[in-house]
Amino acid sequence: MTTTTGQEIADALGTLLRRTTRARLYAHLTEGLGEALDELTYPVLSGLTRTGPCSAADLGRAVELDRTTVTRRADRLERAGLLRREPDPADGRATLLAVTDEGRELIQVTRQRLAARIERSLDAWPGTDAEVFARCLRRFVDEGPFADDGADAGQG
Amino acid sequence: MTTTTGQEIADALGTLLRRTTRARLYAHLTEGLGEALDELTYPVLSGLTRTGPCSAADLGRAVELDRTTVTRRADRLERAGLLRREPDPADGRATLLAVTDEGRELIQVTRQRLAARIERSLDAWPGTDAEVFARCLRRFVDEGPFADDGADAGQG
DNA sequence: AGTTTAGCGTGCGCGACGCACGCTTTTGCT
DNA sequence: AGCAAAAGCGTGCGTCGCGCACGCTAAACT
């Protein structure tokens, strides 16, 4: 592969990782869905939808957030009725976080919005470019330059 | 295009936009290059390398940061000798920010590290997938679901 | 039975951010 | 020419999110 390919990706990544990019996207996705659902709380609720009911610590591990951060964000979601706390019947210490029906609905709306935005921007792409891109992006994110393990860059 | 394609991209985006993802990447890139260069200051210095000498306000517009935020981050970079402030000869009010030689060198190192990480992870990709992916990512970031203008999602 | 570990919520300090202020210089209008 | 409005800068200050450390309760282990 050519060096320019790396540079091209690096550039795109730079703009993609901006705070404002994330903020803008989440603002669009959660627009009109209430104060509680925003850039910070969405990942918690969405993650919880994936994992199913679980502890704050486990959810934190799943979405790479500190346990206490999850707790605080969950407070907001609970106050808004999007998330429910219930004692773990199997463990007296634990508190299970669970998405309420209302919360699930909002997550569904948000995800549809996101999918729609993505699909709209990919509509004009020729041939199977969109599908190929999706697979490549998935792979890139999973195995890409964000890995935790070693991979000392060394830079020559 | 299929709905699953949109979902697939949405998932990847979710993990890509995590704070920890950005933090981890920048930690790798700036490792061992001094305290001053980190996740926060790097975009400023890198952006300034692109724009050439300019005011804090202009740089802020270029990298989508508040003017005062640029100023504060520039303070750190200036103290470390990676950035220089000089009065604008054409405007008595203005202060030009300019990258020093040392700063330019560090940016170059960082960019090479990033490119190397990217290229390494793309090495095993078959055929021209990497080049295609690069172009697609570029286009996706530019025209994608992050646009500022309208594009009311509507969701239904 | 007693100790160690795991889980939870919260107080607190730290750091980043952006608004608003005061100041200087330029611009533009009369 | 002269004065008002605007543009540029740095900084004080309030706000907010984060994560560590603490105290507490309950499970697990010896």
Coordinates of N, CA and C in Angstrom, one line a residue, chain A residues 33-86:
Chain A
L33 N -35.7 14.5 21.8 CA -36.1 13.3 22.6 C -35.9 13.5 24.1
G34 N -35.8 14.7 24.5 CA -35.8 15.0 26.0 C -34.4 15.4 26.4
E35 N -34.3 16.0 27.5 CA -33.0 16.5 28.0 C -32.1 15.4 28.4
A36 N -32.6 14.3 28.9 CA -31.8 13.3 29.5 C -30.9 12.5 28.5
L37 N -31.4 12.4 27.3 CA -30.6 11.7 26.3 C -29.7 12.6 25.5
D38 N -28.5 12.5 25.7 CA -27.5 13.3 25.0 C -26.2 12.5 24.8
E39 N -25.2 13.3 24.3 CA -24.0 12.7 24.0 C -23.4 11.8 25.1
L40 N -23.6 12.2 26.3 CA -23.0 11.4 27.4 C -23.9 10.2 27.8
T41 N -25.2 10.4 27.9 CA -26.0 9.3 28.4 C -26.4 8.3 27.3
Y42 N -26.3 8.7 26.1 CA -26.7 7.8 25.0 C -25.8 6.5 25.0
P43 N -24.5 6.6 25.0 CA -23.7 5.4 25.0 C -24.0 4.5 26.1
V44 N -24.4 5.0 27.3 CA -24.7 4.1 28.4 C -26.0 3.4 28.1
L45 N -27.0 4.1 27.7 CA -28.3 3.4 27.5 C -28.2 2.5 26.3
S46 N -27.5 2.9 25.3 CA -27.4 2.0 24.1 C -26.6 0.8 24.5
G47 N -25.5 1.0 25.2 CA -24.7 -0.2 25.6 C -25.5 -1.1 26.5
L48 N -26.3 -0.6 27.4 CA -27.2 -1.4 28.2 C -28.2 -2.2 27.4
T49 N -28.6 -1.6 26.3 CA -29.6 -2.3 25.5 C -28.9 -3.5 24.8
R50 N -27.6 -3.4 24.5 CA -26.9 -4.5 24.0 C -26.7 -5.6 25.0
T51 N -26.1 -5.2 26.2 CA -25.7 -6.2 27.2 C -26.9 -6.8 27.8
G52 N -28.0 -6.1 27.9 CA -29.1 -6.6 28.8 C -28.8 -6.2 30.2
P53 N -29.7 -6.4 31.1 CA -29.5 -6.0 32.5 C -28.2 -6.4 33.1
C54 N -27.5 -5.5 33.7 CA -26.2 -5.8 34.3 C -25.8 -4.8 35.3
S55 N -24.7 -5.0 36.0 CA -24.2 -4.0 37.0 C -23.6 -2.9 36.3
A56 N -23.4 -1.8 37.0 CA -22.8 -0.6 36.5 C -21.3 -0.9 36.2
A57 N -20.7 -1.7 37.0 CA -19.3 -2.1 36.7 C -19.1 -2.8 35.4
D58 N -20.0 -3.8 35.2 CA -19.9 -4.6 34.0 C -20.2 -3.7 32.8
L59 N -21.2 -2.9 32.9 CA -21.6 -2.0 31.8 C -20.4 -1.1 31.5
G60 N -19.8 -0.6 32.5 CA -18.6 0.3 32.4 C -17.5 -0.5 31.6
R61 N -17.3 -1.7 31.9 CA -16.3 -2.5 31.2 C -16.7 -2.6 29.7
A62 N -18.0 -2.8 29.5 CA -18.5 -3.0 28.1 C -18.3 -1.7 27.2
V63 N -18.5 -0.6 27.8 CA -18.5 0.6 27.0 C -17.2 1.5 27.3
E64 N -16.3 0.9 28.1 CA -15.1 1.6 28.4 C -15.3 2.9 29.1
L65 N -16.1 2.8 30.2 CA -16.3 4.0 31.0 C -16.0 3.6 32.5
D66 N -15.6 4.6 33.2 CA -15.4 4.3 34.7 C -16.7 4.0 35.3
R67 N -16.6 3.1 36.3 CA -17.8 2.7 37.0 C -18.6 3.8 37.6
T68 N -18.0 4.8 38.2 CA -18.7 5.9 38.8 C -19.3 6.8 37.7
T69 N -18.7 6.9 36.6 CA -19.2 7.7 35.5 C -20.5 7.0 35.0
V70 N -20.5 5.7 34.9 CA -21.7 5.0 34.5 C -22.8 5.3 35.5
T71 N -22.5 5.2 36.8 CA -23.5 5.5 37.8 C -24.1 6.8 37.7
R72 N -23.3 7.8 37.5 CA -23.8 9.2 37.4 C -24.7 9.4 36.2
R73 N -24.3 8.9 35.1 CA -25.1 9.0 33.9 C -26.4 8.2 34.0
A74 N -26.3 7.1 34.7 CA -27.5 6.2 34.9 C -28.5 7.0 35.8
D75 N -28.0 7.8 36.7 CA -28.9 8.6 37.5 C -29.8 9.5 36.7
R76 N -29.2 10.1 35.7 CA -30.0 11.0 34.9 C -31.0 10.2 34.1
L77 N -30.5 9.1 33.5 CA -31.5 8.3 32.7 C -32.6 7.7 33.6
E78 N -32.2 7.4 34.8 CA -33.3 6.8 35.7 C -34.3 7.9 36.1
R79 N -33.8 9.1 36.4 CA -34.8 10.2 36.7 C -35.7 10.5 35.5
A80 N -35.2 10.3 34.3 CA -36.0 10.5 33.1 C -36.9 9.3 32.8
G81 N -36.8 8.2 33.5 CA -37.6 7.0 33.3 C -37.1 6.1 32.1
L82 N -35.9 6.4 31.7 CA -35.4 5.6 30.6 C -34.7 4.3 31.0
L83 N -34.4 4.3 32.3 CA -33.6 3.2 32.9 C -34.1 2.9 34.3
R84 N -34.0 1.7 34.6 CA -34.5 1.3 35.9 C -33.4 0.6 36.7
R85 N -33.4 0.8 38.0 CA -32.5 0.1 38.9 C -33.3 -0.9 39.7
E86 N -32.8 -2.2 39.8 CA -33.5 -3.2 40.6 C -32.4 -4.0 41.2

